[in-house]
XYZ file of C-alpha atoms in Angstrom:
620
model
C -31.147 -14.679 -14.084
C -28.165 -12.353 -14.418
C -27.607 -10.553 -11.076
C -27.875 -6.774 -11.297
C -27.039 -5.879 -7.678
C -25.337 -7.319 -4.589
C -28.527 -8.779 -3.156
C -29.234 -10.667 -6.367
C -25.597 -11.738 -6.698
C -25.512 -13.418 -3.284
C -29.224 -14.169 -2.938
C -29.921 -16.641 -0.156
C -26.471 -18.263 -0.349
C -25.585 -19.902 2.974
C -21.794 -20.334 3.385
C -22.309 -22.781 6.268
C -24.620 -25.251 4.505
C -22.265 -27.460 2.490
C -19.948 -29.807 4.469
C -16.326 -28.692 4.658
C -14.872 -32.206 4.382
C -11.656 -30.952 5.980
C -8.405 -32.841 5.415
C -5.364 -32.217 7.607
C -2.405 -32.665 5.278
C 0.271 -32.010 7.890
C 0.539 -30.847 11.499
C 3.535 -29.598 13.448
C 4.325 -27.420 16.463
C 6.403 -24.316 17.146
C 6.583 -24.104 20.914
C 2.992 -23.995 22.203
C 1.612 -23.179 18.748
C -0.009 -25.910 16.650
C 0.176 -25.393 12.874
C -1.812 -27.340 10.308
C -1.827 -27.500 6.533
C -5.519 -28.062 5.808
C -7.739 -28.417 2.746
C -11.515 -27.994 2.728
C -14.391 -27.709 0.265
C -15.411 -24.334 -1.167
C -18.388 -25.737 -3.039
C -19.529 -27.914 -5.919
C -19.628 -26.168 -9.293
C -20.559 -27.681 -12.660
C -20.514 -31.108 -11.039
C -16.986 -30.823 -9.593
C -15.782 -29.903 -6.120
C -13.561 -26.874 -5.548
C -11.116 -27.290 -2.652
C -9.147 -24.609 -0.786
C -5.819 -25.107 1.006
C -4.756 -23.023 3.998
C -2.500 -22.769 7.036
C -4.320 -22.916 10.365
C -2.478 -22.081 13.606
C -3.534 -21.666 17.230
C -1.830 -21.413 20.641
C -2.430 -23.616 23.643
C -5.341 -22.101 25.541
C -7.890 -23.107 28.147
C -10.595 -20.943 26.564
C -12.110 -20.237 23.163
C -9.976 -17.999 20.952
C -11.026 -15.204 18.609
C -10.202 -16.068 15.007
C -8.468 -14.063 12.250
C -8.761 -14.844 8.542
C -5.817 -13.592 6.446
C -6.168 -13.261 2.646
C -3.117 -12.917 0.399
C -2.855 -10.654 -2.642
C -2.343 -11.397 -6.316
C 0.654 -13.584 -7.071
C 0.806 -14.570 -3.411
C 0.388 -17.691 -1.374
C -0.991 -18.771 2.003
C 1.491 -17.399 4.521
C 2.386 -19.623 7.454
C 3.909 -16.552 9.122
C 0.523 -14.807 9.019
C -1.169 -17.743 10.736
C 1.616 -17.947 13.335
C 1.455 -14.152 13.884
C -2.195 -14.532 14.843
C -1.394 -17.418 17.179
C 1.524 -15.519 18.741
C -0.930 -12.786 19.694
C -3.540 -15.114 21.162
C -5.757 -15.792 18.147
C -6.557 -18.748 15.937
C -5.230 -17.753 12.527
C -6.167 -19.011 9.060
C -4.260 -17.976 5.931
C -5.918 -19.199 2.722
C -4.217 -20.134 -0.545
C -6.800 -19.000 -3.106
C -4.312 -18.775 -5.981
C -3.032 -22.320 -5.399
C 0.687 -21.567 -5.471
C 3.008 -24.053 -3.660
C 2.854 -23.616 0.111
C 5.633 -23.820 2.684
C 6.740 -27.319 3.765
C 4.802 -28.944 0.908
C 5.956 -32.352 -0.240
C 5.215 -34.134 -3.550
C 1.626 -35.352 -3.577
C 0.375 -32.963 -0.888
C -3.117 -31.628 -1.497
C -3.335 -27.975 -2.509
C -6.051 -25.651 -3.765
C -7.977 -27.191 -6.655
C -10.793 -25.154 -8.177
C -12.050 -28.114 -10.203
C -14.143 -26.976 -13.167
C -13.503 -23.272 -12.495
C -10.562 -20.929 -12.785
C -11.008 -17.862 -10.562
C -7.566 -16.643 -11.579
C -8.813 -16.533 -15.189
C -5.262 -16.150 -16.463
C -6.420 -17.295 -19.862
C -8.589 -14.178 -20.159
C -7.070 -10.962 -21.472
C -8.744 -9.085 -18.608
C -8.610 -11.284 -15.555
C -11.776 -10.090 -13.841
C -14.078 -10.030 -16.833
C -17.594 -11.421 -16.651
C -17.468 -12.956 -20.115
C -18.119 -16.709 -20.306
C -15.648 -19.426 -21.257
C -15.294 -23.146 -20.424
C -13.924 -22.385 -16.927
C -16.486 -19.796 -15.797
C -19.552 -20.484 -13.674
C -22.184 -19.155 -16.090
C -22.446 -19.779 -19.815
C -23.525 -16.172 -20.433
C -21.905 -12.866 -19.504
C -22.491 -12.564 -15.766
C -20.880 -11.130 -12.614
C -20.742 -14.729 -11.310
C -17.995 -15.274 -13.893
C -15.949 -12.500 -12.340
C -13.101 -13.892 -10.262
C -13.825 -11.519 -7.363
C -17.170 -13.267 -6.813
C -15.488 -16.656 -6.453
C -12.697 -15.325 -4.247
C -15.125 -13.654 -1.848
C -17.151 -16.881 -1.812
C -13.990 -18.833 -0.905
C -13.214 -16.364 1.884
C -16.724 -16.797 3.283
C -16.172 -20.557 3.363
C -12.885 -19.904 5.177
C -14.869 -18.061 7.852
C -17.033 -21.172 8.125
C -13.902 -23.258 8.664
C -12.736 -20.912 11.418
C -16.037 -20.766 13.285
C -16.347 -24.562 13.259
C -12.963 -25.209 14.906
C -13.146 -26.361 18.516
C -10.526 -23.775 19.549
C -12.456 -20.793 18.127
C -15.159 -18.519 19.509
C -17.457 -18.180 16.444
C -18.785 -14.839 17.710
C -15.327 -13.227 17.467
C -14.068 -13.413 13.881
C -11.885 -10.847 12.136
C -10.580 -10.610 8.588
C -7.556 -8.917 7.048
C -5.867 -8.992 3.656
C -3.349 -7.148 1.518
C -3.800 -5.825 -2.041
C -6.354 -8.104 -3.710
C -6.843 -9.501 -0.222
C -7.700 -5.976 0.906
C -10.526 -5.745 -1.595
C -11.803 -9.173 -0.598
C -11.670 -8.046 3.043
C -13.919 -5.044 2.352
C -16.299 -7.093 0.214
C -16.694 -9.900 2.740
C -17.092 -7.409 5.596
C -19.901 -5.806 3.627
C -21.982 -8.965 3.158
C -21.041 -11.404 5.923
C -22.111 -10.297 9.383
C -19.941 -12.950 11.007
C -17.070 -10.475 10.507
C -16.766 -8.473 13.743
C -13.640 -6.477 12.790
C -11.831 -5.873 9.486
C -8.422 -4.531 8.424
C -7.979 -4.142 4.654
C -4.437 -3.304 3.526
C -3.740 -1.516 0.227
C -7.068 -2.554 -1.261
C -10.778 -1.945 -0.888
C -10.592 1.818 -1.451
C -13.075 1.845 -4.316
C -12.619 3.503 -7.688
C -11.590 7.104 -8.160
C -14.624 9.383 -8.135
C -15.386 13.015 -7.545
C -13.950 16.251 -8.833
C -10.232 15.406 -8.576
C -10.506 12.488 -11.027
C -11.279 14.884 -13.884
C -8.305 17.197 -13.309
C -5.511 17.348 -15.905
C -2.701 15.059 -14.799
C -4.799 13.002 -12.371
C -4.899 10.154 -14.886
C -7.756 8.191 -13.325
C -11.253 8.841 -14.546
C -14.543 7.506 -13.252
C -15.530 4.526 -15.402
C -18.813 3.792 -17.075
C -21.560 1.991 -15.174
C -21.873 -1.686 -16.113
C -22.932 -4.956 -14.483
C -19.716 -5.070 -12.416
C -20.265 -1.570 -11.042
C -23.436 -2.643 -9.225
C -22.342 -6.150 -8.173
C -18.546 -6.418 -7.814
C -16.957 -3.000 -7.325
C -16.052 -1.808 -3.830
C -18.466 1.107 -4.005
C -21.498 -1.147 -3.539
C -19.950 -3.064 -0.619
C -18.496 -0.120 1.327
C -21.903 1.244 2.495
C -22.784 -2.266 3.734
C -19.757 -2.485 6.048
C -21.034 -2.032 9.604
C -18.304 -3.744 11.636
C -15.320 -1.765 13.032
C -12.850 -1.299 10.177
C -9.280 0.012 9.945
C -7.964 1.056 6.507
C -4.208 0.538 6.242
C -2.445 1.670 3.105
C 0.247 3.882 1.622
C -0.144 7.465 0.440
C 0.861 6.530 -3.127
C -0.668 3.069 -3.397
C -1.778 1.752 -6.794
C -4.267 -0.859 -5.533
C -5.871 1.183 -2.748
C -5.562 4.791 -3.938
C -5.729 7.269 -1.059
C -7.912 9.713 -3.006
C -10.351 6.934 -3.863
C -10.706 5.970 -0.220
C -11.190 9.627 0.690
C -14.133 9.860 -1.690
C -15.731 6.428 -1.451
C -15.414 5.832 2.282
C -17.581 8.878 2.975
C -20.418 6.382 2.477
C -19.117 3.577 4.687
C -21.752 2.069 6.957
C -19.513 1.544 9.988
C -19.480 4.094 12.799
C -16.092 2.850 14.032
C -13.479 3.639 11.368
C -9.767 4.470 11.553
C -6.989 4.999 9.027
C -3.220 4.508 9.026
C -1.599 5.828 5.843
C 2.180 5.534 5.366
C 3.648 8.597 3.594
C 5.591 8.249 0.324
C 5.208 4.460 0.042
C 3.448 2.385 -2.611
C 2.007 -0.977 -1.531
C 4.199 -1.288 1.547
C 4.059 -0.393 5.203
C 6.199 0.573 8.187
C 6.142 -1.049 11.660
C 4.250 1.853 13.264
C 1.411 1.296 10.810
C 1.607 -2.512 10.552
C 1.264 -2.960 14.323
C -2.164 -1.281 14.164
C -3.650 -4.432 12.613
C -3.006 -6.418 15.792
C -4.134 -3.533 17.993
C -7.415 -3.218 16.062
C -8.235 -6.877 16.592
C -7.134 -6.621 20.229
C -9.708 -3.879 20.734
C -12.636 -5.372 18.870
C -12.148 -9.121 19.345
C -10.479 -9.195 22.771
C -11.316 -5.900 24.424
C -7.696 -5.396 25.539
C -6.934 -2.120 23.739
C -8.655 1.179 22.959
C -7.722 3.210 19.872
C -7.729 7.006 20.069
C -10.341 8.703 17.938
C -9.251 9.802 14.464
C -7.332 13.096 14.578
C -9.392 16.175 13.861
C -7.820 18.256 11.091
C -8.787 21.774 10.031
C -7.497 23.432 6.866
C -7.737 27.233 6.970
C -7.509 28.791 3.505
C -8.443 32.313 4.602
C -5.252 33.421 6.324
C -3.773 36.923 6.578
C -0.725 36.075 4.463
C -2.579 33.885 1.959
C -0.718 30.722 3.044
C -3.028 27.776 3.940
C -2.657 26.730 7.551
C -3.437 23.274 8.961
C -4.326 22.514 12.575
C -4.458 18.957 13.921
C -6.255 18.224 17.201
C -5.482 14.623 18.237
C -7.400 12.617 20.763
C -5.512 11.888 24.017
C -2.785 14.497 23.345
C -0.833 13.505 26.459
C -0.016 10.160 24.788
C 1.157 11.703 21.506
C 4.798 11.147 20.531
C 4.754 13.323 17.414
C 2.478 14.692 14.682
C 3.387 14.947 10.992
C 1.315 17.075 8.602
C 1.779 16.306 4.912
C 0.523 18.190 1.892
C 0.847 17.858 -1.852
C -0.053 19.904 -4.921
C 0.011 17.063 -7.448
C -3.322 15.617 -8.674
C -1.629 12.384 -9.777
C -2.354 9.864 -7.002
C 0.715 7.640 -7.524
C 3.609 9.953 -8.309
C 2.856 12.930 -6.071
C 5.392 13.974 -3.461
C 4.061 14.682 0.028
C 5.710 17.780 1.499
C 6.191 18.173 5.240
C 4.271 21.184 6.593
C 6.820 21.842 9.350
C 4.507 20.943 12.199
C 4.763 22.766 15.557
C 2.850 22.146 18.787
C 0.372 24.800 19.867
C -1.595 24.027 23.023
C -3.314 20.659 22.554
C -2.951 20.967 18.771
C -0.246 20.914 16.142
C -0.018 23.533 13.377
C 1.655 23.516 9.962
C 1.761 25.820 6.938
C 1.318 24.875 3.273
C 2.892 27.487 0.979
C 2.042 27.019 -2.712
C 3.830 27.793 -5.966
C 0.544 28.187 -7.784
C -3.183 28.261 -7.109
C -3.798 26.363 -10.360
C -2.979 23.110 -8.582
C -5.031 21.328 -5.904
C -4.019 21.220 -2.261
C -4.160 17.783 -0.612
C -3.517 17.451 3.121
C -3.467 14.730 5.768
C -1.821 14.116 9.126
C -0.228 11.200 10.969
C -0.314 11.068 14.755
C 2.109 8.751 16.576
C 1.127 7.386 19.984
C 3.282 5.650 22.547
C 2.773 1.876 22.404
C 2.409 0.681 25.974
C 1.608 -2.994 25.389
C 3.471 -5.958 23.990
C 2.669 -7.043 20.441
C 4.290 -9.837 18.449
C 4.946 -8.643 14.902
C 4.617 -10.854 11.852
C 7.841 -12.831 11.321
C 8.582 -11.716 14.897
C 10.210 -8.467 13.815
C 11.056 -5.891 16.458
C 7.961 -4.252 17.953
C 7.864 -0.479 17.357
C 7.763 1.940 20.273
C 4.772 3.802 18.818
C 1.775 3.268 16.559
C 0.432 5.639 13.904
C -3.102 6.642 13.033
C -4.058 9.095 10.291
C -6.591 11.819 9.749
C -8.947 11.888 6.817
C -7.471 13.460 3.680
C -8.699 16.940 2.788
C -8.706 17.925 -0.891
C -9.008 21.619 -1.813
C -9.523 22.306 -5.518
C -8.039 25.279 -7.377
C -11.337 27.155 -7.546
C -11.649 26.870 -3.753
C -8.105 28.185 -3.280
C -8.740 31.189 -5.502
C -12.109 31.958 -3.916
C -10.538 31.884 -0.427
C -7.781 34.320 -1.408
C -4.889 31.868 -1.237
C -1.688 33.362 -2.687
C 1.219 31.775 -4.542
C 4.000 32.598 -2.083
C 6.347 29.627 -2.431
C 9.584 29.598 -4.437
C 11.442 26.896 -6.352
C 14.438 25.435 -4.508
C 17.787 24.190 -5.781
C 18.454 22.462 -2.449
C 16.620 19.153 -2.737
C 17.479 17.693 0.669
C 20.084 18.629 3.260
C 19.341 15.335 5.113
C 19.098 17.159 8.440
C 16.044 14.921 9.075
C 17.661 11.781 7.698
C 15.510 9.906 5.182
C 12.286 11.681 6.163
C 11.342 12.483 2.544
C 12.461 9.116 1.181
C 11.161 5.574 0.907
C 13.374 2.960 2.517
C 12.746 -0.772 2.344
C 15.073 -1.733 5.167
C 12.316 -2.846 7.561
C 10.621 -5.256 5.155
C 13.829 -6.298 3.386
C 16.987 -5.459 5.349
C 19.222 -7.045 2.703
C 18.058 -4.705 -0.050
C 19.554 -1.254 0.547
C 17.665 1.306 -1.494
C 16.196 4.745 -0.823
C 13.818 6.505 -3.219
C 12.073 9.856 -3.358
C 9.513 11.586 -5.560
C 10.737 14.958 -4.380
C 12.177 16.057 -7.728
C 8.812 15.313 -9.356
C 7.418 18.174 -7.251
C 7.640 21.442 -9.196
C 9.368 23.067 -6.230
C 12.424 20.820 -6.627
C 12.197 19.932 -10.325
C 15.606 19.888 -12.025
C 16.613 23.021 -13.955
C 17.292 22.520 -17.651
C 20.797 21.102 -18.070
C 21.555 21.098 -14.320
C 23.957 18.740 -12.561
C 22.738 16.649 -9.607
C 25.212 17.039 -6.734
C 25.392 15.561 -3.238
C 28.018 14.811 -0.621
C 28.787 11.377 0.817
C 30.540 10.130 3.928
C 31.817 6.599 3.288
C 34.504 5.068 5.577
C 35.386 2.245 3.153
C 35.580 1.849 -0.629
C 32.056 1.330 -1.956
C 29.722 2.144 -4.786
C 26.327 3.788 -5.245
C 23.857 3.416 -8.087
C 21.654 6.418 -8.853
C 18.495 5.749 -10.881
C 15.930 8.169 -12.309
C 12.523 6.786 -13.309
C 10.946 8.844 -16.081
C 7.193 9.298 -16.485
C 6.291 6.548 -14.044
C 2.657 5.446 -14.046
C 1.972 7.683 -17.030
C 2.234 10.783 -14.834
C 2.759 12.925 -17.935
C 0.056 11.673 -20.302
C 1.369 13.704 -23.227
C 4.921 12.446 -22.881
C 6.494 9.127 -23.952
C 7.166 6.421 -21.381
C 10.707 7.128 -20.201
C 11.873 4.021 -18.330
C 14.819 3.980 -15.901
C 18.158 5.718 -16.442
C 21.078 4.891 -14.131
C 24.700 5.586 -13.332
C 27.116 3.955 -10.878
C 29.522 6.045 -8.857
C 32.548 4.538 -7.097
C 33.193 5.854 -3.582
C 36.649 6.020 -2.052
C 36.844 5.102 1.599
C 37.493 8.259 3.607
C 36.725 9.994 6.896
C 36.035 13.190 4.932
C 32.949 14.207 2.979
C 33.319 13.605 -0.772
C 31.257 15.186 -3.540
C 29.334 13.181 -6.139
C 28.240 14.968 -9.326
C 25.897 13.470 -11.925
C 25.365 14.972 -15.359
C 22.381 14.180 -17.558
C 24.521 12.453 -20.177
C 25.878 10.055 -17.532
C 22.380 8.718 -16.832
C 21.953 5.865 -19.328
C 18.768 4.006 -20.139
C 18.662 0.337 -19.273
C 19.165 -1.969 -22.323
C 19.699 0.891 -24.806
C 22.339 3.049 -23.064
C 20.578 6.136 -24.415
C 21.419 9.186 -22.256
C 18.864 11.303 -20.448
C 18.213 14.710 -21.986
C 16.108 16.372 -19.269
C 15.185 16.060 -15.601
C 11.708 17.344 -16.423
C 9.739 14.086 -16.375
C 11.578 12.306 -13.531
C 8.938 10.871 -11.186
C 11.242 8.991 -8.804
C 14.917 9.177 -7.872
C 16.604 6.200 -6.189
C 19.959 5.627 -4.540
C 21.019 2.033 -3.997
C 23.949 -0.313 -3.565
C 24.285 -2.416 -6.703
C 24.414 -6.274 -6.621
C 28.184 -6.009 -6.842
C 30.300 -3.203 -5.465
C 33.834 -2.224 -4.584
C 35.179 -3.075 -1.118
C 38.818 -2.358 -0.319
C 39.558 -2.079 -4.028
C 37.902 -5.396 -4.948
C 34.510 -6.116 -6.499
C 32.435 -8.358 -4.244
C 28.966 -9.846 -4.527
C 25.882 -8.429 -2.861
C 25.761 -8.871 0.909
C 29.341 -10.108 1.431
C 30.815 -7.691 3.936
C 30.180 -4.490 1.994
C 27.257 -3.129 4.011
C 29.155 -0.247 5.608
C 27.343 2.890 6.803
C 26.957 5.681 4.264
C 25.749 9.198 5.045
C 24.469 11.809 2.585
C 24.048 15.575 2.806
C 23.236 18.626 0.674
C 21.611 17.063 -2.382
C 21.154 19.950 -4.796
C 21.068 21.227 -8.361
C 24.065 23.106 -9.748
C 24.218 24.989 -13.049
C 21.547 24.816 -15.718
C 18.725 27.226 -16.417
C 16.080 27.821 -13.748
C 12.533 27.132 -14.826
C 10.029 29.935 -14.654
C 6.864 27.887 -15.192
C 4.932 25.704 -12.784
C 3.217 23.628 -15.427
C 3.600 20.085 -16.749
C 5.856 19.392 -19.773
C 4.582 20.166 -23.251
C 2.622 17.616 -25.271
C 4.296 14.842 -27.248
C 2.982 12.785 -30.133
C 4.491 9.624 -28.605
C 1.996 9.520 -25.771
C 1.879 7.306 -22.698
C -1.457 5.720 -21.665
C -4.046 8.463 -21.286
C -5.940 6.656 -18.548
C -4.099 5.639 -15.380
C -6.755 2.979 -14.784
C -5.215 0.978 -17.650
C -1.726 1.299 -16.164
C -2.938 0.248 -12.716
C -4.778 -2.782 -14.088
C -1.657 -3.880 -15.982
C 0.367 -3.607 -12.763
C -2.219 -5.618 -10.825
C -2.257 -8.241 -13.582
C 1.562 -8.420 -13.465
C 1.437 -8.927 -9.693
C -1.326 -11.479 -10.101
C 0.810 -13.485 -12.535
C 3.765 -13.542 -10.181
C 5.444 -10.409 -11.517
C 5.723 -11.600 -15.123
């Protein structure tokens, strides 16, 4: 019988029934932590066994430990650092290798994941999570059991069985976390397996875009048609079943766990204990103040050694005297608050929007910010991040430096144009030629230094916002302080993620600018015709469809008059100030660019799925 809902899909399946037949491939120690490369049985399908490899780590302890299951994303691999991170913090950690990529310390002949007669990656299918049958699917007819998500959740449930059966583990205290595809699996398993006592999905498990915003021009994502996957596989049918404490960690512009989707779909979550930590500006990455919350969440709900503040209360007042929306944030435990940031955006596109800072100021036990708008024809999206002092020791993954604070977020509030007009909101804002004076450093930029300190790059979507969009024919100008000879690469990404559905895909245009070592500020000017497209050298003709601007140090650069390779003594400090537009013709409209016959994908869903597939295939 073809399953038509979650209950029929999982039926009376018992993930503890079949023997694990665990094999320890290798064991070693790091201090008091024992680490094992293990392989165990997922199940027997079509007459063949499917086996799953993983890293299992635990510290020396005289009592039973809570256990954490970590699930990697598409294109990933079991992460020994994730298992060790759990052990460092007093847990037994298991990181599974569902994709079967080579694991750390593997030697020729070592056992790895082997799905036997099945292929849950389904790379041979044009759409990797289809339910259509083929020789490597479970069912011979179209069925949700052929969907790879079903098999991956099943494997994760067997991984929980492995954890609870280890002599070091307290089976009543199991948590699960995962990133990207692992985030979706985390939400799904938390929804159907009551052994999960705490969950932390990262950049996944938000559900599909739904609600009024998805139909707005420029939003890109539209609610899909109902089919057999909608009622059996999609997040929306698992989210209401989640009753354990759950922390959603993601980025404000994430492609796999869209913020707007979570805002809509998590209204129906079954859990009464929910928190959020949403990193501004980023896509599919985190910052230490958000990443540390994963450990803290498990510390609270599996150990009882921490207590999270309640989610910040946020009020958006549209009916103000001057017509400017005002936001008030009332955080729990205000005496412990380090700072509060209020962000707002006017862009319906969930991936390329820029989040403006509302200029937050403290007022009593609350924080207040204003959200001036250029137009009431655009939506207003608002959320807040509250930073609290971190008073306990936490070991970060890969043993990075522990942050001094941790960040939790409010729910996102979305106000649609008709609501703005009805409330009397006025268009009071003005376009600005000053993009960033850098008085707040890289506050409006994305920097990857924490996760990859050897890759110096800073990016912003600020000039995608109509307030800072480049005037026609303008020159991009900024000032640089650089004590030694160096070089910067400036890159503009055009029409990223199909943000302008009636415009052609633009690709990246770049220019390199040599910097002369000096103790004085020097001016860098960039004309449109200097920005050349990769591979074709075609010049840019307009700033209009730029969705992201990046400044980086190229793989080779000039140091003391000589070109040297990346990372060889050239990483000298560089400061920027007064990034602005000069010349050109100011724009008078606040609308998207005109239509083009050479159109980009009309549905952002297609673009997102292609990106997920690329990640799933190792970036190819």
